[in-house]
Short mmCIF file of N, CA and C in Angstrom, two decimals:
data_model
loop_
_atom_site.label_atom_id
_atom_site.label_comp_id
_atom_site.label_asym_id
_atom_site.label_seq_id
_atom_site.Cartn_x
_atom_site.Cartn_y
_atom_site.Cartn_z
N UNK A 1 -164.66 113.04 227.75
CA UNK A 1 -163.93 113.93 228.64
C UNK A 1 -162.45 113.93 228.26
N UNK A 2 -161.83 115.07 228.42
CA UNK A 2 -160.39 115.17 228.22
C UNK A 2 -159.72 115.10 229.58
N UNK A 3 -158.59 114.44 229.62
CA UNK A 3 -157.84 114.33 230.85
C UNK A 3 -156.39 114.65 230.55
N UNK A 4 -155.79 115.52 231.39
CA UNK A 4 -154.39 115.91 231.20
C UNK A 4 -153.64 115.77 232.52
N UNK A 5 -152.41 115.28 232.42
CA UNK A 5 -151.54 115.16 233.59
C UNK A 5 -150.36 116.08 233.35
N UNK A 6 -150.04 116.89 234.36
CA UNK A 6 -148.97 117.89 234.25
C UNK A 6 -147.86 117.58 235.25
N UNK A 7 -146.62 117.56 234.75
CA UNK A 7 -145.45 117.41 235.61
C UNK A 7 -144.51 118.58 235.32
N UNK A 8 -144.11 119.34 236.34
CA UNK A 8 -143.19 120.46 236.10
C UNK A 8 -141.81 119.96 235.65
N UNK A 9 -141.24 120.66 234.67
CA UNK A 9 -139.90 120.35 234.19
C UNK A 9 -138.93 121.43 234.65
N UNK A 10 -139.34 122.67 234.46
CA UNK A 10 -138.54 123.82 234.87
C UNK A 10 -139.50 124.89 235.40
N UNK A 11 -138.99 126.07 235.63
CA UNK A 11 -139.80 127.15 236.19
C UNK A 11 -141.05 127.43 235.35
N UNK A 12 -140.92 127.41 234.04
CA UNK A 12 -142.04 127.76 233.18
C UNK A 12 -142.54 126.64 232.28
N UNK A 13 -141.89 125.50 232.30
CA UNK A 13 -142.22 124.44 231.35
C UNK A 13 -142.78 123.21 232.07
N UNK A 14 -143.83 122.63 231.50
CA UNK A 14 -144.40 121.40 232.07
C UNK A 14 -144.45 120.32 231.00
N UNK A 15 -144.37 119.07 231.45
CA UNK A 15 -144.59 117.92 230.57
C UNK A 15 -146.06 117.54 230.74
N UNK A 16 -146.74 117.34 229.62
CA UNK A 16 -148.17 117.04 229.65
C UNK A 16 -148.44 115.70 228.98
N UNK A 17 -149.24 114.87 229.64
CA UNK A 17 -149.77 113.64 229.07
C UNK A 17 -151.27 113.89 228.90
N UNK A 18 -151.75 113.85 227.66
CA UNK A 18 -153.15 114.18 227.41
C UNK A 18 -153.85 113.06 226.66
N UNK A 19 -155.11 112.85 227.00
CA UNK A 19 -155.88 111.82 226.33
C UNK A 19 -157.36 112.14 226.41
N UNK A 20 -158.07 111.73 225.41
CA UNK A 20 -159.53 111.77 225.44
C UNK A 20 -159.93 110.47 226.15
N UNK A 21 -160.79 110.57 227.15
CA UNK A 21 -161.24 109.39 227.88
C UNK A 21 -162.65 109.07 227.39
N UNK A 22 -162.90 107.81 226.98
CA UNK A 22 -164.24 107.45 226.53
C UNK A 22 -165.29 107.82 227.57
N UNK A 23 -166.48 108.07 227.14
CA UNK A 23 -167.56 108.47 228.03
C UNK A 23 -167.64 107.55 229.24
N UNK A 24 -167.64 108.14 230.41
CA UNK A 24 -167.68 107.40 231.66
C UNK A 24 -168.83 107.90 232.51
N UNK A 25 -169.26 107.09 233.46
CA UNK A 25 -170.38 107.44 234.31
C UNK A 25 -170.07 108.66 235.18
N UNK A 26 -168.88 108.67 235.81
CA UNK A 26 -168.50 109.79 236.68
C UNK A 26 -167.08 110.23 236.37
N UNK A 27 -166.69 111.35 236.96
CA UNK A 27 -165.32 111.85 236.82
C UNK A 27 -164.36 110.87 237.47
N UNK A 28 -164.75 110.27 238.59
CA UNK A 28 -163.91 109.26 239.23
C UNK A 28 -163.67 108.09 238.28
N UNK A 29 -164.71 107.67 237.57
CA UNK A 29 -164.57 106.58 236.60
C UNK A 29 -163.60 106.95 235.49
N UNK A 30 -163.65 108.20 235.05
CA UNK A 30 -162.75 108.66 233.99
C UNK A 30 -161.29 108.60 234.46
N UNK A 31 -161.05 109.02 235.70
CA UNK A 31 -159.70 108.97 236.26
C UNK A 31 -159.24 107.52 236.39
N UNK A 32 -160.11 106.65 236.88
CA UNK A 32 -159.76 105.22 237.01
C UNK A 32 -159.45 104.60 235.65
N UNK A 33 -160.24 104.93 234.63
CA UNK A 33 -159.99 104.42 233.29
C UNK A 33 -158.63 104.88 232.79
N UNK A 34 -158.32 106.16 233.00
CA UNK A 34 -157.03 106.70 232.59
C UNK A 34 -155.90 105.97 233.32
N UNK A 35 -156.08 105.77 234.63
CA UNK A 35 -155.06 105.12 235.47
C UNK A 35 -154.80 103.68 235.05
N UNK A 36 -155.85 102.97 234.64
CA UNK A 36 -155.72 101.54 234.33
C UNK A 36 -155.49 101.24 232.86
N UNK A 37 -156.14 102.00 231.98
CA UNK A 37 -156.12 101.67 230.56
C UNK A 37 -155.26 102.58 229.67
N UNK A 38 -155.03 103.79 230.09
CA UNK A 38 -154.32 104.74 229.23
C UNK A 38 -152.89 104.99 229.71
N UNK A 39 -152.74 105.38 230.97
CA UNK A 39 -151.43 105.76 231.48
C UNK A 39 -150.40 104.62 231.44
N UNK A 40 -150.72 103.42 231.96
CA UNK A 40 -149.71 102.35 231.94
C UNK A 40 -149.37 101.86 230.53
N UNK A 41 -150.31 102.00 229.61
CA UNK A 41 -150.09 101.53 228.24
C UNK A 41 -149.58 102.65 227.33
N UNK A 42 -149.34 103.82 227.93
CA UNK A 42 -148.82 104.98 227.20
C UNK A 42 -149.66 105.34 225.98
N UNK A 43 -150.97 105.30 226.15
CA UNK A 43 -151.89 105.64 225.06
C UNK A 43 -152.31 107.11 225.16
N UNK A 44 -151.34 107.98 225.26
CA UNK A 44 -151.63 109.40 225.41
C UNK A 44 -150.69 110.21 224.52
N UNK A 45 -151.06 111.46 224.31
CA UNK A 45 -150.17 112.39 223.62
C UNK A 45 -149.24 112.96 224.68
N UNK A 46 -147.98 113.10 224.34
CA UNK A 46 -146.99 113.61 225.29
C UNK A 46 -146.33 114.83 224.66
N UNK A 47 -146.31 115.93 225.39
CA UNK A 47 -145.67 117.13 224.86
C UNK A 47 -145.26 118.04 226.02
N UNK A 48 -144.43 119.01 225.69
CA UNK A 48 -143.99 120.00 226.67
C UNK A 48 -144.57 121.35 226.27
N UNK A 49 -144.91 122.15 227.27
CA UNK A 49 -145.58 123.41 226.98
C UNK A 49 -145.41 124.38 228.13
N UNK A 50 -145.40 125.66 227.81
CA UNK A 50 -145.48 126.69 228.84
C UNK A 50 -146.96 126.90 229.13
N UNK A 51 -147.30 126.96 230.41
CA UNK A 51 -148.69 127.22 230.77
C UNK A 51 -148.77 128.47 231.63
N UNK A 52 -149.93 129.09 231.64
CA UNK A 52 -150.07 130.34 232.37
C UNK A 52 -150.08 130.11 233.88
N UNK A 53 -149.82 131.19 234.59
CA UNK A 53 -149.81 131.14 236.04
C UNK A 53 -151.23 131.08 236.58
N UNK A 54 -151.51 130.05 237.36
CA UNK A 54 -152.79 129.93 238.06
C UNK A 54 -152.44 129.83 239.54
N UNK A 55 -152.91 130.80 240.31
CA UNK A 55 -152.63 130.79 241.74
C UNK A 55 -153.30 129.60 242.43
N UNK A 56 -152.53 128.88 243.22
CA UNK A 56 -153.08 127.76 243.98
C UNK A 56 -154.20 128.23 244.90
N UNK A 57 -154.04 129.42 245.45
CA UNK A 57 -155.01 129.97 246.39
C UNK A 57 -156.40 130.15 245.78
N UNK A 58 -156.49 130.28 244.45
CA UNK A 58 -157.77 130.55 243.79
C UNK A 58 -158.56 129.29 243.44
N UNK A 59 -157.97 128.13 243.65
CA UNK A 59 -158.65 126.87 243.33
C UNK A 59 -159.79 126.64 244.32
N UNK A 60 -160.92 126.17 243.82
CA UNK A 60 -162.09 125.95 244.67
C UNK A 60 -161.93 124.65 245.45
N UNK A 61 -162.17 124.72 246.73
CA UNK A 61 -162.06 123.57 247.63
C UNK A 61 -163.40 122.86 247.77
N UNK A 62 -163.36 121.59 248.14
CA UNK A 62 -164.59 120.84 248.46
C UNK A 62 -164.63 120.43 249.93
N UNK A 63 -163.60 120.84 250.70
CA UNK A 63 -163.57 120.60 252.15
C UNK A 63 -163.26 121.93 252.84
N UNK A 64 -163.82 122.11 254.03
CA UNK A 64 -163.40 123.21 254.90
C UNK A 64 -162.48 122.63 255.95
N UNK A 65 -162.05 123.45 256.91
CA UNK A 65 -161.05 123.00 257.88
C UNK A 65 -161.50 121.80 258.70
N UNK A 66 -162.82 121.62 258.89
CA UNK A 66 -163.30 120.44 259.62
C UNK A 66 -163.05 119.15 258.83
N UNK A 67 -162.81 119.28 257.56
CA UNK A 67 -162.55 118.12 256.72
C UNK A 67 -161.08 117.88 256.46
N UNK A 68 -160.23 118.56 257.21
CA UNK A 68 -158.78 118.46 256.99
C UNK A 68 -158.09 117.87 258.22
N UNK A 69 -157.23 116.88 257.98
CA UNK A 69 -156.40 116.28 259.02
C UNK A 69 -155.05 117.01 258.99
N UNK A 70 -154.85 117.90 259.94
CA UNK A 70 -153.64 118.74 259.95
C UNK A 70 -152.36 117.91 260.11
N UNK A 71 -152.46 116.78 260.82
CA UNK A 71 -151.28 115.91 260.98
C UNK A 71 -150.83 115.34 259.64
N UNK A 72 -151.78 115.04 258.78
CA UNK A 72 -151.47 114.51 257.45
C UNK A 72 -150.69 115.54 256.63
N UNK A 73 -151.06 116.81 256.79
CA UNK A 73 -150.35 117.88 256.08
C UNK A 73 -148.89 117.92 256.53
N UNK A 74 -148.66 117.78 257.83
CA UNK A 74 -147.29 117.79 258.36
C UNK A 74 -146.46 116.66 257.75
N UNK A 75 -147.04 115.48 257.62
CA UNK A 75 -146.34 114.32 257.04
C UNK A 75 -146.01 114.58 255.57
N UNK A 76 -146.99 115.09 254.82
CA UNK A 76 -146.79 115.37 253.40
C UNK A 76 -145.75 116.47 253.19
N UNK A 77 -145.75 117.45 254.06
CA UNK A 77 -144.77 118.54 253.95
C UNK A 77 -143.34 117.99 254.09
N UNK A 78 -143.14 117.03 254.99
CA UNK A 78 -141.81 116.42 255.14
C UNK A 78 -141.37 115.76 253.84
N UNK A 79 -142.31 115.05 253.17
CA UNK A 79 -142.00 114.42 251.88
C UNK A 79 -141.56 115.47 250.86
N UNK A 80 -142.32 116.54 250.79
CA UNK A 80 -142.03 117.61 249.83
C UNK A 80 -140.67 118.24 250.13
N UNK A 81 -140.41 118.50 251.40
CA UNK A 81 -139.11 119.10 251.78
C UNK A 81 -137.95 118.16 251.48
N UNK A 82 -138.22 116.86 251.42
CA UNK A 82 -137.19 115.87 251.06
C UNK A 82 -137.08 115.69 249.55
N UNK A 83 -137.75 116.57 248.79
CA UNK A 83 -137.63 116.56 247.33
C UNK A 83 -138.55 115.60 246.61
N UNK A 84 -139.51 115.04 247.33
CA UNK A 84 -140.45 114.09 246.70
C UNK A 84 -141.74 114.79 246.31
N UNK A 85 -142.33 114.32 245.22
CA UNK A 85 -143.65 114.79 244.84
C UNK A 85 -144.69 113.84 245.41
N UNK A 86 -145.89 114.34 245.61
CA UNK A 86 -146.97 113.53 246.15
C UNK A 86 -147.70 112.87 244.98
N UNK A 87 -147.42 111.59 244.79
CA UNK A 87 -147.99 110.82 243.69
C UNK A 87 -148.72 109.60 244.22
N UNK A 88 -149.58 109.05 243.38
CA UNK A 88 -150.31 107.82 243.71
C UNK A 88 -150.35 106.98 242.43
N UNK A 89 -149.71 105.84 242.45
CA UNK A 89 -149.59 104.97 241.26
C UNK A 89 -148.95 105.71 240.08
N UNK A 90 -147.99 106.58 240.38
CA UNK A 90 -147.29 107.31 239.33
C UNK A 90 -148.00 108.55 238.83
N UNK A 91 -149.23 108.76 239.28
CA UNK A 91 -150.00 109.93 238.88
C UNK A 91 -150.08 110.92 240.04
N UNK A 92 -150.23 112.21 239.72
CA UNK A 92 -150.34 113.20 240.80
C UNK A 92 -151.53 112.93 241.71
N UNK A 93 -151.33 113.16 242.99
CA UNK A 93 -152.41 113.01 243.95
C UNK A 93 -153.39 114.18 243.85
N UNK A 94 -152.92 115.29 243.32
CA UNK A 94 -153.78 116.47 243.18
C UNK A 94 -154.57 116.33 241.88
N UNK A 95 -155.90 116.24 242.07
CA UNK A 95 -156.79 116.04 240.93
C UNK A 95 -157.84 117.15 240.92
N UNK A 96 -157.96 117.76 239.74
CA UNK A 96 -158.88 118.89 239.58
C UNK A 96 -159.83 118.65 238.44
N UNK A 97 -160.97 119.28 238.53
CA UNK A 97 -161.90 119.28 237.40
C UNK A 97 -162.00 120.73 236.93
N UNK A 98 -161.93 120.90 235.62
CA UNK A 98 -162.01 122.23 235.04
C UNK A 98 -163.43 122.43 234.53
N UNK A 99 -164.08 123.44 235.07
CA UNK A 99 -165.44 123.81 234.66
C UNK A 99 -165.37 125.24 234.13
N UNK A 100 -165.54 125.41 232.85
CA UNK A 100 -165.45 126.73 232.22
C UNK A 100 -164.11 127.36 232.62
N UNK A 101 -164.13 128.39 233.45
CA UNK A 101 -162.88 129.06 233.82
C UNK A 101 -162.43 128.74 235.24
N UNK A 102 -163.15 127.88 235.95
CA UNK A 102 -162.77 127.60 237.33
C UNK A 102 -162.21 126.19 237.48
N UNK A 103 -161.34 126.05 238.47
CA UNK A 103 -160.75 124.76 238.80
C UNK A 103 -161.24 124.34 240.17
N UNK A 104 -161.74 123.11 240.27
CA UNK A 104 -162.26 122.57 241.52
C UNK A 104 -161.39 121.39 241.91
N UNK A 105 -160.86 121.44 243.12
CA UNK A 105 -160.02 120.37 243.65
C UNK A 105 -160.92 119.26 244.19
N UNK A 106 -160.87 118.08 243.57
CA UNK A 106 -161.72 117.00 244.08
C UNK A 106 -160.92 115.92 244.78
N UNK A 107 -159.62 115.94 244.68
CA UNK A 107 -158.78 114.98 245.40
C UNK A 107 -157.43 115.63 245.64
N UNK A 108 -156.93 115.51 246.86
CA UNK A 108 -155.59 116.04 247.15
C UNK A 108 -155.57 117.33 247.94
N UNK A 109 -156.60 117.59 248.75
CA UNK A 109 -156.61 118.81 249.56
C UNK A 109 -155.39 118.88 250.48
N UNK A 110 -155.08 117.76 251.14
CA UNK A 110 -153.94 117.74 252.05
C UNK A 110 -152.63 117.98 251.28
N UNK A 111 -152.51 117.35 250.13
CA UNK A 111 -151.29 117.51 249.31
C UNK A 111 -151.13 118.95 248.86
N UNK A 112 -152.21 119.55 248.38
CA UNK A 112 -152.13 120.93 247.89
C UNK A 112 -151.78 121.89 249.02
N UNK A 113 -152.38 121.70 250.18
CA UNK A 113 -152.05 122.55 251.32
C UNK A 113 -150.58 122.38 251.73
N UNK A 114 -150.08 121.15 251.65
CA UNK A 114 -148.67 120.90 251.98
C UNK A 114 -147.74 121.59 250.97
N UNK A 115 -148.10 121.55 249.69
CA UNK A 115 -147.29 122.25 248.68
C UNK A 115 -147.27 123.75 248.94
N UNK A 116 -148.42 124.31 249.32
CA UNK A 116 -148.47 125.75 249.64
C UNK A 116 -147.57 126.03 250.83
N UNK A 117 -147.63 125.17 251.85
CA UNK A 117 -146.74 125.31 253.01
C UNK A 117 -145.28 125.23 252.60
N UNK A 118 -145.00 124.42 251.60
CA UNK A 118 -143.63 124.25 251.11
C UNK A 118 -143.17 125.39 250.21
N UNK A 119 -144.03 126.39 250.00
CA UNK A 119 -143.63 127.57 249.25
C UNK A 119 -144.12 127.65 247.81
N UNK A 120 -144.91 126.70 247.37
CA UNK A 120 -145.42 126.75 245.99
C UNK A 120 -146.59 127.72 245.91
N UNK A 121 -146.64 128.47 244.81
CA UNK A 121 -147.70 129.47 244.63
C UNK A 121 -148.56 129.21 243.40
N UNK A 122 -147.98 128.57 242.39
CA UNK A 122 -148.67 128.39 241.12
C UNK A 122 -148.88 126.92 240.78
N UNK A 123 -149.96 126.64 240.10
CA UNK A 123 -150.30 125.27 239.74
C UNK A 123 -149.22 124.62 238.88
N UNK A 124 -148.59 125.39 238.01
CA UNK A 124 -147.57 124.84 237.12
C UNK A 124 -146.34 124.33 237.86
N UNK A 125 -146.22 124.67 239.15
CA UNK A 125 -145.06 124.25 239.95
C UNK A 125 -145.21 122.86 240.55
N UNK A 126 -146.41 122.28 240.46
CA UNK A 126 -146.64 121.00 241.12
C UNK A 126 -147.30 119.99 240.16
N UNK A 127 -147.04 118.70 240.35
CA UNK A 127 -147.72 117.70 239.54
C UNK A 127 -149.23 117.73 239.83
N UNK A 128 -150.03 117.67 238.78
CA UNK A 128 -151.47 117.67 238.96
C UNK A 128 -152.17 117.05 237.76
N UNK A 129 -153.38 116.64 237.97
CA UNK A 129 -154.20 116.01 236.94
C UNK A 129 -155.46 116.86 236.79
N UNK A 130 -155.85 117.10 235.53
CA UNK A 130 -157.05 117.91 235.27
C UNK A 130 -158.01 117.14 234.37
N UNK A 131 -159.25 117.06 234.80
CA UNK A 131 -160.32 116.49 233.98
C UNK A 131 -161.14 117.68 233.48
N UNK A 132 -161.26 117.79 232.16
CA UNK A 132 -162.08 118.86 231.60
C UNK A 132 -163.52 118.38 231.51
N UNK A 133 -164.42 119.13 232.13
CA UNK A 133 -165.81 118.73 232.22
C UNK A 133 -166.69 119.96 232.08
N UNK A 134 -167.75 119.85 231.32
CA UNK A 134 -168.65 120.99 231.13
C UNK A 134 -170.00 120.80 231.81
N UNK A 135 -170.23 119.65 232.40
CA UNK A 135 -171.53 119.35 232.98
C UNK A 135 -171.53 119.58 234.49
N UNK A 136 -172.29 120.58 234.93
CA UNK A 136 -172.39 120.92 236.35
C UNK A 136 -172.84 119.74 237.21
N UNK A 137 -173.77 118.93 236.70
CA UNK A 137 -174.31 117.84 237.50
C UNK A 137 -173.28 116.76 237.83
N UNK A 138 -172.19 116.70 237.08
CA UNK A 138 -171.14 115.70 237.35
C UNK A 138 -170.39 116.01 238.64
N UNK A 139 -170.42 117.24 239.11
CA UNK A 139 -169.69 117.66 240.31
C UNK A 139 -170.27 117.02 241.57
N UNK A 140 -171.55 116.78 241.59
CA UNK A 140 -172.21 116.27 242.80
C UNK A 140 -171.68 114.90 243.24
N UNK A 141 -171.04 114.16 242.33
CA UNK A 141 -170.48 112.85 242.69
C UNK A 141 -169.44 112.99 243.81
N UNK A 142 -168.80 114.14 243.91
CA UNK A 142 -167.76 114.35 244.92
C UNK A 142 -168.33 114.41 246.34
N UNK A 143 -169.64 114.51 246.45
CA UNK A 143 -170.28 114.57 247.75
C UNK A 143 -170.75 113.20 248.23
N UNK A 144 -170.36 112.16 247.50
CA UNK A 144 -170.64 110.78 247.90
C UNK A 144 -172.10 110.51 248.16
N UNK A 145 -172.37 109.82 249.26
CA UNK A 145 -173.75 109.44 249.60
C UNK A 145 -174.63 110.65 249.87
N UNK A 146 -174.04 111.82 250.06
CA UNK A 146 -174.79 113.03 250.35
C UNK A 146 -175.21 113.79 249.09
N UNK A 147 -174.80 113.29 247.93
CA UNK A 147 -175.12 113.97 246.67
C UNK A 147 -176.63 114.13 246.47
N UNK A 148 -177.40 113.13 246.90
CA UNK A 148 -178.86 113.21 246.72
C UNK A 148 -179.46 114.37 247.51
N UNK A 149 -178.83 114.78 248.59
CA UNK A 149 -179.32 115.92 249.38
C UNK A 149 -179.12 117.24 248.65
N UNK A 150 -178.29 117.24 247.63
CA UNK A 150 -178.02 118.46 246.86
C UNK A 150 -178.90 118.57 245.62
N UNK A 151 -179.85 117.68 245.50
CA UNK A 151 -180.66 117.58 244.27
C UNK A 151 -181.12 118.94 243.75
N UNK A 152 -181.75 119.75 244.57
CA UNK A 152 -182.25 121.05 244.13
C UNK A 152 -181.45 122.20 244.72
N UNK A 153 -180.23 121.91 245.14
CA UNK A 153 -179.40 122.94 245.76
C UNK A 153 -178.16 123.20 244.91
N UNK A 154 -177.55 124.33 245.11
CA UNK A 154 -176.34 124.71 244.39
C UNK A 154 -175.14 124.12 245.12
N UNK A 155 -174.40 123.23 244.47
CA UNK A 155 -173.30 122.53 245.13
C UNK A 155 -172.24 123.51 245.66
N UNK A 156 -172.08 124.66 245.02
CA UNK A 156 -171.06 125.64 245.43
C UNK A 156 -171.29 126.18 246.85
N UNK A 157 -172.48 126.02 247.37
CA UNK A 157 -172.80 126.50 248.72
C UNK A 157 -172.44 125.49 249.80
N UNK A 158 -171.91 124.32 249.38
CA UNK A 158 -171.66 123.23 250.34
C UNK A 158 -170.25 122.67 250.18
N UNK A 159 -169.80 122.03 251.24
CA UNK A 159 -168.56 121.24 251.23
C UNK A 159 -168.86 119.91 251.88
N UNK A 160 -167.95 118.97 251.68
CA UNK A 160 -168.08 117.67 252.32
C UNK A 160 -166.91 117.51 253.28
N UNK A 161 -167.21 117.28 254.54
CA UNK A 161 -166.17 117.14 255.57
C UNK A 161 -166.25 115.74 256.16
N UNK A 162 -165.44 114.84 255.62
CA UNK A 162 -165.52 113.43 256.01
C UNK A 162 -165.18 113.21 257.48
N UNK A 163 -164.44 114.13 258.11
CA UNK A 163 -164.02 113.92 259.50
C UNK A 163 -165.01 114.49 260.52
N UNK A 164 -166.11 115.11 260.08
CA UNK A 164 -167.06 115.67 261.04
C UNK A 164 -168.34 114.83 261.08
N UNK A 165 -169.10 114.97 262.17
CA UNK A 165 -170.33 114.19 262.31
C UNK A 165 -171.31 114.52 261.20
N UNK A 166 -171.54 115.80 260.99
CA UNK A 166 -172.42 116.23 259.91
C UNK A 166 -171.51 116.46 258.70
N UNK A 167 -171.47 115.51 257.81
CA UNK A 167 -170.49 115.56 256.73
C UNK A 167 -170.81 116.59 255.65
N UNK A 168 -172.04 116.77 255.30
CA UNK A 168 -172.43 117.78 254.32
C UNK A 168 -172.67 119.07 255.08
N UNK A 169 -171.82 120.07 254.79
CA UNK A 169 -171.84 121.31 255.56
C UNK A 169 -171.95 122.52 254.64
N UNK A 170 -172.49 123.61 255.19
CA UNK A 170 -172.51 124.88 254.46
C UNK A 170 -171.06 125.33 254.28
N UNK A 171 -170.76 125.82 253.10
CA UNK A 171 -169.40 126.27 252.78
C UNK A 171 -169.02 127.49 253.62
N UNK A 172 -167.81 127.44 254.20
CA UNK A 172 -167.25 128.59 254.92
C UNK A 172 -166.13 129.25 254.11
N UNK A 173 -165.37 128.45 253.39
CA UNK A 173 -164.18 128.94 252.66
C UNK A 173 -164.43 128.83 251.17
N UNK A 174 -164.27 129.93 250.45
CA UNK A 174 -164.60 129.91 249.02
C UNK A 174 -163.49 129.35 248.14
N UNK A 175 -162.28 129.21 248.70
CA UNK A 175 -161.17 128.66 247.90
C UNK A 175 -160.07 128.13 248.82
N UNK A 176 -159.05 127.55 248.19
CA UNK A 176 -157.92 126.97 248.94
C UNK A 176 -157.19 128.03 249.75
N UNK A 177 -157.11 129.25 249.23
CA UNK A 177 -156.44 130.33 249.96
C UNK A 177 -157.11 130.60 251.29
N UNK A 178 -158.44 130.69 251.29
CA UNK A 178 -159.17 130.92 252.53
C UNK A 178 -159.05 129.72 253.46
N UNK A 179 -159.05 128.52 252.90
CA UNK A 179 -158.88 127.30 253.71
C UNK A 179 -157.50 127.29 254.36
N UNK A 180 -156.47 127.62 253.58
CA UNK A 180 -155.11 127.67 254.12
C UNK A 180 -155.03 128.69 255.26
N UNK A 181 -155.61 129.87 255.05
CA UNK A 181 -155.59 130.91 256.09
C UNK A 181 -156.29 130.45 257.36
N UNK A 182 -157.33 129.63 257.22
CA UNK A 182 -158.07 129.13 258.39
C UNK A 182 -157.27 128.12 259.20
N UNK A 183 -156.45 127.30 258.53
CA UNK A 183 -155.69 126.29 259.27
C UNK A 183 -154.28 126.78 259.64
N UNK A 184 -153.87 127.89 259.08
CA UNK A 184 -152.52 128.42 259.33
C UNK A 184 -152.21 128.61 260.82
N UNK A 185 -153.14 129.16 261.64
CA UNK A 185 -152.82 129.31 263.07
C UNK A 185 -152.44 127.98 263.74
N UNK A 186 -153.12 126.89 263.40
CA UNK A 186 -152.78 125.58 263.95
C UNK A 186 -151.37 125.18 263.52
N UNK A 187 -151.07 125.39 262.25
CA UNK A 187 -149.76 124.99 261.73
C UNK A 187 -148.63 125.81 262.36
N UNK A 188 -148.89 127.08 262.64
CA UNK A 188 -147.90 127.91 263.33
C UNK A 188 -147.72 127.40 264.76
N UNK A 189 -148.84 127.14 265.43
CA UNK A 189 -148.81 126.65 266.81
C UNK A 189 -148.04 125.33 266.91
N UNK A 190 -148.17 124.49 265.89
CA UNK A 190 -147.51 123.18 265.88
C UNK A 190 -146.08 123.27 265.31
N UNK A 191 -145.61 124.48 265.06
CA UNK A 191 -144.26 124.73 264.53
C UNK A 191 -144.02 124.07 263.16
N UNK A 192 -145.09 123.91 262.39
CA UNK A 192 -144.94 123.40 261.04
C UNK A 192 -144.40 124.51 260.16
N UNK A 193 -144.89 125.73 260.40
CA UNK A 193 -144.40 126.90 259.68
C UNK A 193 -144.08 127.98 260.69
N UNK A 194 -143.26 128.92 260.28
CA UNK A 194 -142.92 130.04 261.16
C UNK A 194 -143.92 131.14 260.98
N UNK A 195 -144.14 131.90 262.05
CA UNK A 195 -145.09 133.00 262.04
C UNK A 195 -144.69 134.10 261.09
#
């Protein structure tokens, strides 16, 4: 698997740390290997590059609004407004898997929604990590203990909502844009954003 970490430098330029990650059992394992064995030891290629505009709204979500803690978004938005990026151990909290032409957000839903609230529109504007993966079956790991229930089902029809009683749910929102639109009324009501 290939793994790339992107940090914005200017409006159009990003710094990229890229590495081939040895074969791992899951995408989570690949990220952990990168975090422990590659990133701290600087065993990656480092370069700067212009990348194309990818709308944050078009990224595929793995949670619907029942899986989102709106209070957490408010806290993260304060960090962003104070000029801080949302990182974890020096790496972006926003983690995506690239499947053919689509990007699936597997970690950092709250962070991504907070960046959108903070006015970001394009992926190149925020720190993020991308795992390039071509195997559809690797995606089911993101559903945790419920992955076995998806055995003969299409994962795209489902989301995982850790905060609800029935955690494996039929998908309501096809992307982050629709998810943002669904939680926006709450955020307006709570004066997080203006109407």
